[in-house]
Amino acid sequence: MPVTAPAAPAVADCHNDLLLACQHRRERGVSDPFGDDWLPGLRAGGVALQVLPIFTEEQFIGEGALRRTLEILELAREIAALHSHDVGIVETAGDLDQVLRDGRIALLLALEGAEPVGSSLAMLETMWRLGVRMASLTWNRRTMLADGVGETDTGGRLTTLGVEAVAEMERLGMVVDVSHLSAHGLAHLAEVAVEPFVASHSSCRALCDHPRNLTDDELRLVADAGGFIGMNATGRFVTTSGIPTIEHYVDHVEHAVAVVGEEAVAIGADFIADLLEQVDPILGRQLLLRPEDLVHVEGLKASADFALLSRKLVDRFGPERAARIAGGNVLGFFRARLPA
């Protein structure tokens, strides 16, 4: 009697900048970039939940950040309306369960960096009302709330406003994301946070010594707070020698599992190949990588490749553990943290 292979685990990807790429394509006259370029890959990869961060490009820092964010939030709503049979924006736990029951892809809106907030914490509630359910205080650069990981010389912790922002986000129910936060900022946040926080797209510094990765102690800070760490698939965050492969990526998953347990490990791929092609190659210079280091993980470059990653996770961890890592941990986290 033939042996039936276990079903591929559903994937929850905690970071894909596709909204920014879609915005650029729309501004250049493409009517449905999401349907053309991303939806087929999400389906092929078995994605059940996709976190969609909104990133502020350099030219919009300042008062332009809020306007740009509002434009991209509106684009997300247009995408969800146009593809309502395939995707749904989730704001509550009930939304999440309904979208998954329908066989659609759950889209969760997030901010990558607090530039749209500026110095007005009232904007956090505005973002919440508009559906944003997760946000980071920084990208690589400094904001009025904290220093990003690119500010290596300041030793900066959270600002006073940043501490107040964390409390306000926790009041609202907005999940705090520490990926891109400076090392001192992460340690400070762990001191003041009451609710779980996450690292949506950060890999393991023990395996690849890059400032965008987390040390074992930092992995434990996130896990001990009740959060998860989404492993990042940017090539030079995975390995600094040779061509990074999907096996190197799974090594990061395995290391994180050994340090914090499988319940706190997830996927946060942060695919940049499409982003650099669709948006602007100059963006690569801001990623704390030299241009020649902008290599991509062989076998894990886009959402469709999650199908292969799922098989690799099953091979390495077995079907039950792989299912938790690929998506179960994140889905469970948001079921518990989103409003009812």
Coordinates of C-alpha atoms in Angstrom, one line a residue:
M1 CA 0.0 0.0 0.0
P2 CA 1.6 3.4 -1.0
V3 CA 2.6 5.7 1.8
T4 CA 0.9 9.1 1.7
A5 CA 3.3 12.0 2.1
P6 CA 2.3 14.4 4.9
A7 CA 0.5 17.5 3.8
A8 CA 2.7 20.6 3.4
P9 CA 2.3 22.8 6.4
A10 CA 0.6 26.1 6.0
V11 CA 3.0 29.1 6.0
A12 CA 2.7 32.3 8.0
D13 CA 5.2 34.8 6.6
C14 CA 5.9 37.7 9.0
H15 CA 7.5 40.1 6.5
N16 CA 7.0 40.8 2.8
D17 CA 7.3 44.4 1.5
L18 CA 5.1 43.6 -1.5
L19 CA 2.8 46.6 -0.8
L20 CA 5.7 49.0 -1.5
A21 CA 6.5 47.2 -4.7
C22 CA 2.8 47.2 -5.7
Q23 CA 2.6 51.0 -5.0
H24 CA 5.6 51.6 -7.3
R25 CA 4.0 49.5 -10.1
R26 CA 0.6 51.2 -9.7
E27 CA 2.3 54.6 -10.0
R28 CA 3.8 53.4 -13.3
G29 CA 0.5 52.4 -14.8
V30 CA 0.1 48.7 -13.9
S31 CA -3.5 48.2 -12.9
D32 CA -3.2 45.0 -10.8
P33 CA 0.4 44.3 -9.7
F34 CA -0.6 42.2 -6.8
G35 CA -2.7 39.8 -9.0
D36 CA 0.0 39.7 -11.7
D37 CA 3.1 39.4 -9.6
W38 CA 2.4 38.2 -6.1
L39 CA -0.9 36.4 -5.6
P40 CA 0.1 33.4 -7.7
G41 CA 3.3 33.0 -5.7
L42 CA 1.6 33.2 -2.4
R43 CA -0.8 30.5 -3.5
A44 CA 1.9 28.3 -4.8
G45 CA 3.9 28.6 -1.6
G46 CA 0.9 27.6 0.6
V47 CA 0.8 30.9 2.5
A48 CA -2.0 31.1 5.0
L49 CA -1.1 34.5 6.6
Q50 CA 1.1 37.2 5.1
V51 CA 2.2 40.2 7.2
L52 CA 2.4 43.3 5.0
P53 CA 4.6 46.0 6.5
I54 CA 4.6 49.6 5.2
F55 CA 8.1 51.0 4.9
T56 CA 9.0 54.7 4.6
E57 CA 11.5 55.4 1.9
E58 CA 14.1 58.0 2.3
Q59 CA 12.4 60.6 0.2
F60 CA 9.3 60.5 2.4
I61 CA 10.9 60.9 5.8
G62 CA 9.3 63.8 7.6
E63 CA 5.8 65.0 7.1
G64 CA 5.6 63.0 3.8
A65 CA 5.8 59.7 5.8
L66 CA 2.2 59.9 7.0
R67 CA 0.8 60.7 3.6
R68 CA 2.7 57.9 1.9
T69 CA 1.6 55.5 4.6
L70 CA -2.0 56.4 4.1
E71 CA -1.7 55.9 0.4
I72 CA -0.3 52.4 0.8
L73 CA -2.9 51.5 3.4
E74 CA -5.5 52.5 0.9
L75 CA -3.8 50.4 -1.8
A76 CA -4.0 47.4 0.6
R77 CA -7.7 47.9 0.9
E78 CA -8.1 48.1 -2.9
I79 CA -6.1 44.9 -3.3
A80 CA -8.3 43.1 -0.7
A81 CA -11.5 44.3 -2.5
L82 CA -10.2 43.4 -5.9
H83 CA -9.1 39.9 -4.8
S84 CA -11.8 39.3 -2.1
H85 CA -12.1 35.6 -3.2
D86 CA -8.4 35.0 -2.4
V87 CA -7.4 37.4 0.4
G88 CA -8.8 39.3 3.4
I89 CA -7.3 41.9 5.7
V90 CA -7.6 40.7 9.3
E91 CA -8.1 43.0 12.2
T92 CA -9.6 40.6 14.7
A93 CA -9.2 37.0 15.7
G94 CA -12.6 36.4 14.2
D95 CA -11.5 37.8 10.9
L96 CA -8.5 35.5 11.0
D97 CA -10.5 32.4 11.6
Q98 CA -13.1 33.3 8.9
V99 CA -10.5 34.1 6.2
L100 CA -8.7 30.8 6.9
R101 CA -12.0 28.8 6.9
D102 CA -12.8 30.4 3.5
G103 CA -9.5 29.1 2.2
R104 CA -8.3 32.7 1.6
I105 CA -4.9 34.3 2.5
A106 CA -5.0 36.4 5.7
L107 CA -3.3 39.8 5.3
L108 CA -2.1 41.6 8.4
L109 CA -1.1 45.2 8.1
A110 CA 2.1 46.5 9.9
L111 CA 4.4 49.5 10.1
E112 CA 8.1 49.0 9.5
G113 CA 9.5 52.0 11.4
A114 CA 7.6 54.8 13.2
E115 CA 8.3 57.6 10.7
P116 CA 4.5 58.0 10.1
V117 CA 4.0 58.5 13.8
G118 CA 6.6 61.2 14.1
S119 CA 6.2 62.9 17.6
S120 CA 2.4 62.4 17.7
L121 CA 1.5 59.2 19.6
A122 CA -2.1 59.9 18.6
M123 CA -1.1 58.6 15.2
L124 CA -0.8 55.1 16.7
E125 CA -4.5 55.1 17.4
T126 CA -5.1 56.4 13.9
M127 CA -3.1 53.5 12.5
W128 CA -5.0 51.1 14.7
R129 CA -8.3 52.4 13.4
L130 CA -7.0 51.9 9.9
G131 CA -6.2 48.3 10.6
V132 CA -2.5 48.3 11.5
R133 CA -1.9 45.5 14.1
M134 CA 1.9 45.4 14.4
A135 CA 4.6 48.0 14.2
S136 CA 8.3 48.5 14.8
L137 CA 9.7 51.6 16.4
T138 CA 12.5 51.9 13.8
W139 CA 14.0 50.7 10.6
N140 CA 17.8 50.9 10.4
R141 CA 17.7 54.7 10.9
R142 CA 16.8 56.8 14.0
T143 CA 13.2 57.8 14.7
M144 CA 11.8 60.0 17.4
L145 CA 11.1 56.8 19.4
A146 CA 14.4 54.9 19.2
D147 CA 17.6 54.2 17.3
G148 CA 17.7 51.6 14.5
V149 CA 20.3 49.0 14.2
G150 CA 22.2 51.2 11.8
E151 CA 23.0 53.7 14.5
T152 CA 25.8 51.8 16.0
D153 CA 27.7 54.6 17.7
T154 CA 25.0 56.2 19.9
G155 CA 24.3 53.5 22.4
G156 CA 20.8 54.7 22.2
R157 CA 18.0 53.2 24.2
L158 CA 14.3 54.1 23.7
T159 CA 13.6 57.8 24.0
T160 CA 11.1 59.0 26.6
L161 CA 8.6 59.2 23.8
G162 CA 9.5 55.7 22.7
V163 CA 8.7 54.3 26.2
E164 CA 5.4 56.1 26.0
A165 CA 4.8 54.7 22.5
V166 CA 5.3 51.1 23.8
A167 CA 2.8 51.7 26.5
E168 CA 0.3 53.1 24.0
M169 CA 0.8 50.3 21.6
E170 CA 0.2 47.8 24.4
R171 CA -3.0 49.7 25.4
L172 CA -4.3 49.5 21.8
G173 CA -3.3 45.8 21.4
M174 CA -0.7 46.6 18.6
V175 CA 2.1 44.2 18.6
V176 CA 5.6 45.7 19.0
D177 CA 8.2 44.4 16.5
V178 CA 11.9 44.6 17.5
S179 CA 13.4 43.7 14.2
H180 CA 15.7 46.6 13.1
L181 CA 15.8 48.0 16.7
S182 CA 19.3 48.7 18.1
A183 CA 20.7 46.3 20.6
H184 CA 20.5 48.8 23.4
G185 CA 16.9 49.6 22.3
L186 CA 15.9 46.0 22.4
A187 CA 17.3 45.5 25.9
H188 CA 15.5 48.7 27.1
L189 CA 12.2 47.6 25.5
A190 CA 12.5 44.2 27.3
E191 CA 12.7 46.2 30.5
V192 CA 9.6 48.3 30.0
A193 CA 7.3 46.0 27.9
V194 CA 4.4 44.3 29.7
E195 CA 3.0 42.5 26.7
P196 CA 4.7 40.0 24.3
F197 CA 6.8 41.5 21.6
V198 CA 8.2 39.9 18.4
A199 CA 11.1 40.0 16.0
S200 CA 9.3 39.6 12.7
H201 CA 12.3 39.1 10.4
S202 CA 15.6 38.5 12.2
S203 CA 18.0 35.5 12.0
C204 CA 20.7 34.2 14.3
R205 CA 23.9 36.1 14.9
A206 CA 25.6 32.9 16.2
L207 CA 25.5 31.6 12.6
C208 CA 26.0 34.8 10.7
D209 CA 27.6 37.8 12.5
H210 CA 25.6 40.7 11.0
P211 CA 24.0 43.5 13.1
R212 CA 20.6 42.7 11.6
N213 CA 20.7 39.3 13.3
L214 CA 20.0 38.6 17.0
T215 CA 22.3 37.1 19.5
D216 CA 21.3 34.1 21.5
D217 CA 20.6 36.3 24.5
E218 CA 18.4 38.5 22.3
L219 CA 16.5 35.5 21.0
R220 CA 15.8 34.6 24.6
L221 CA 14.6 38.1 25.4
V222 CA 11.9 37.8 22.7
A223 CA 10.9 34.3 23.6
D224 CA 10.8 34.9 27.3
A225 CA 8.4 37.8 26.7
G226 CA 6.0 35.5 24.9
G227 CA 6.9 36.5 21.4
F228 CA 8.3 34.7 18.3
I229 CA 11.3 35.2 16.0
G230 CA 10.7 35.1 12.3
M231 CA 13.9 33.8 10.5
N232 CA 15.1 36.3 7.8
A233 CA 16.0 34.9 4.3
T234 CA 18.1 37.9 3.1
G235 CA 21.2 36.2 1.7
R236 CA 24.0 37.8 3.6
F237 CA 22.0 37.6 6.9
V238 CA 22.1 33.9 6.3
T239 CA 25.7 33.3 5.6
T240 CA 28.7 35.4 4.7
S241 CA 30.6 32.7 2.8
G242 CA 29.7 31.4 -0.6
I243 CA 26.2 31.3 -2.0
P244 CA 23.5 31.1 0.7
T245 CA 21.2 28.1 0.2
I246 CA 17.9 27.0 1.7
E247 CA 19.8 24.5 3.8
H248 CA 21.7 27.4 5.4
Y249 CA 18.4 29.1 6.1
V250 CA 17.0 25.9 7.8
D251 CA 20.2 25.9 9.9
H252 CA 19.1 29.2 11.3
V253 CA 15.7 27.8 12.1
E254 CA 17.4 24.8 13.8
H255 CA 19.7 27.0 15.8
A256 CA 16.8 29.2 17.0
V257 CA 14.8 26.1 18.0
A258 CA 17.8 24.8 20.0
V259 CA 18.1 28.2 21.8
V260 CA 14.4 29.1 22.5
G261 CA 12.3 26.1 21.6
E262 CA 10.2 25.4 18.5
E263 CA 7.2 27.4 20.0
A264 CA 9.0 30.7 19.5
V265 CA 10.4 30.2 16.0
A266 CA 8.7 31.3 12.8
I267 CA 9.2 32.5 9.2
G268 CA 9.9 36.1 8.3
A269 CA 11.5 35.8 4.9
D270 CA 11.9 39.5 3.9
F271 CA 12.3 38.7 0.2
I272 CA 14.2 41.5 -1.4
A273 CA 14.9 40.2 -4.9
D274 CA 11.5 41.3 -6.2
L275 CA 11.6 44.5 -4.1
L276 CA 14.9 45.7 -5.6
E277 CA 13.7 44.8 -9.1
Q278 CA 10.3 46.5 -8.7
V279 CA 11.2 49.5 -6.6
D280 CA 14.7 50.8 -7.0
P281 CA 18.1 49.2 -6.9
I282 CA 19.4 52.1 -4.8
L283 CA 17.3 50.7 -1.9
G284 CA 19.9 48.0 -1.5
R285 CA 22.5 50.5 -0.3
Q286 CA 20.4 51.2 2.8
L287 CA 20.2 47.5 4.0
L288 CA 23.6 47.6 5.8
L289 CA 25.0 45.5 3.0
R290 CA 27.6 46.3 0.3
P291 CA 26.2 46.2 -3.2
E292 CA 28.3 43.1 -4.0
D293 CA 26.8 41.4 -1.0
L294 CA 23.2 41.6 -2.3
V295 CA 22.9 37.9 -3.1
H296 CA 19.8 35.8 -2.6
V297 CA 19.2 32.5 -1.0
E298 CA 19.3 29.7 -3.6
G299 CA 15.9 28.0 -3.4
L300 CA 14.3 30.7 -1.3
K301 CA 13.9 33.9 -3.2
A302 CA 10.1 34.4 -3.4
S303 CA 6.9 33.3 -1.9
A304 CA 6.4 30.3 -4.2
D305 CA 9.6 28.8 -2.8
F306 CA 7.8 28.3 0.6
A307 CA 6.6 25.0 -0.9
L308 CA 10.2 23.8 -1.0
L309 CA 10.9 25.3 2.4
S310 CA 8.0 23.4 3.9
R311 CA 9.4 20.1 2.7
K312 CA 12.8 21.0 4.1
L313 CA 11.3 21.8 7.4
V314 CA 9.4 18.5 7.5
D315 CA 12.7 16.7 6.6
R316 CA 14.6 18.4 9.4
F317 CA 11.9 18.5 12.2
G318 CA 9.1 16.1 11.3
P319 CA 5.6 17.1 10.2
E320 CA 4.2 18.3 13.6
R321 CA 7.2 20.5 14.6
A322 CA 7.5 21.8 11.0
A323 CA 3.8 22.8 11.0
R324 CA 4.3 24.9 14.2
I325 CA 7.4 26.6 12.8
A326 CA 6.1 27.2 9.3
G327 CA 2.8 28.8 10.5
G328 CA 1.2 27.4 13.5
N329 CA 3.1 29.5 16.0
V330 CA 2.3 32.7 14.3
L331 CA -1.3 31.9 13.7
G332 CA -1.7 30.9 17.4
F333 CA 0.0 34.1 18.5
F334 CA -2.3 36.4 16.5
R335 CA -5.4 34.4 17.5
A336 CA -4.5 35.1 21.1
R337 CA -3.3 38.8 20.6
L338 CA -5.8 40.2 18.1
P339 CA -9.0 41.6 19.5
A340 CA -12.0 39.2 19.5

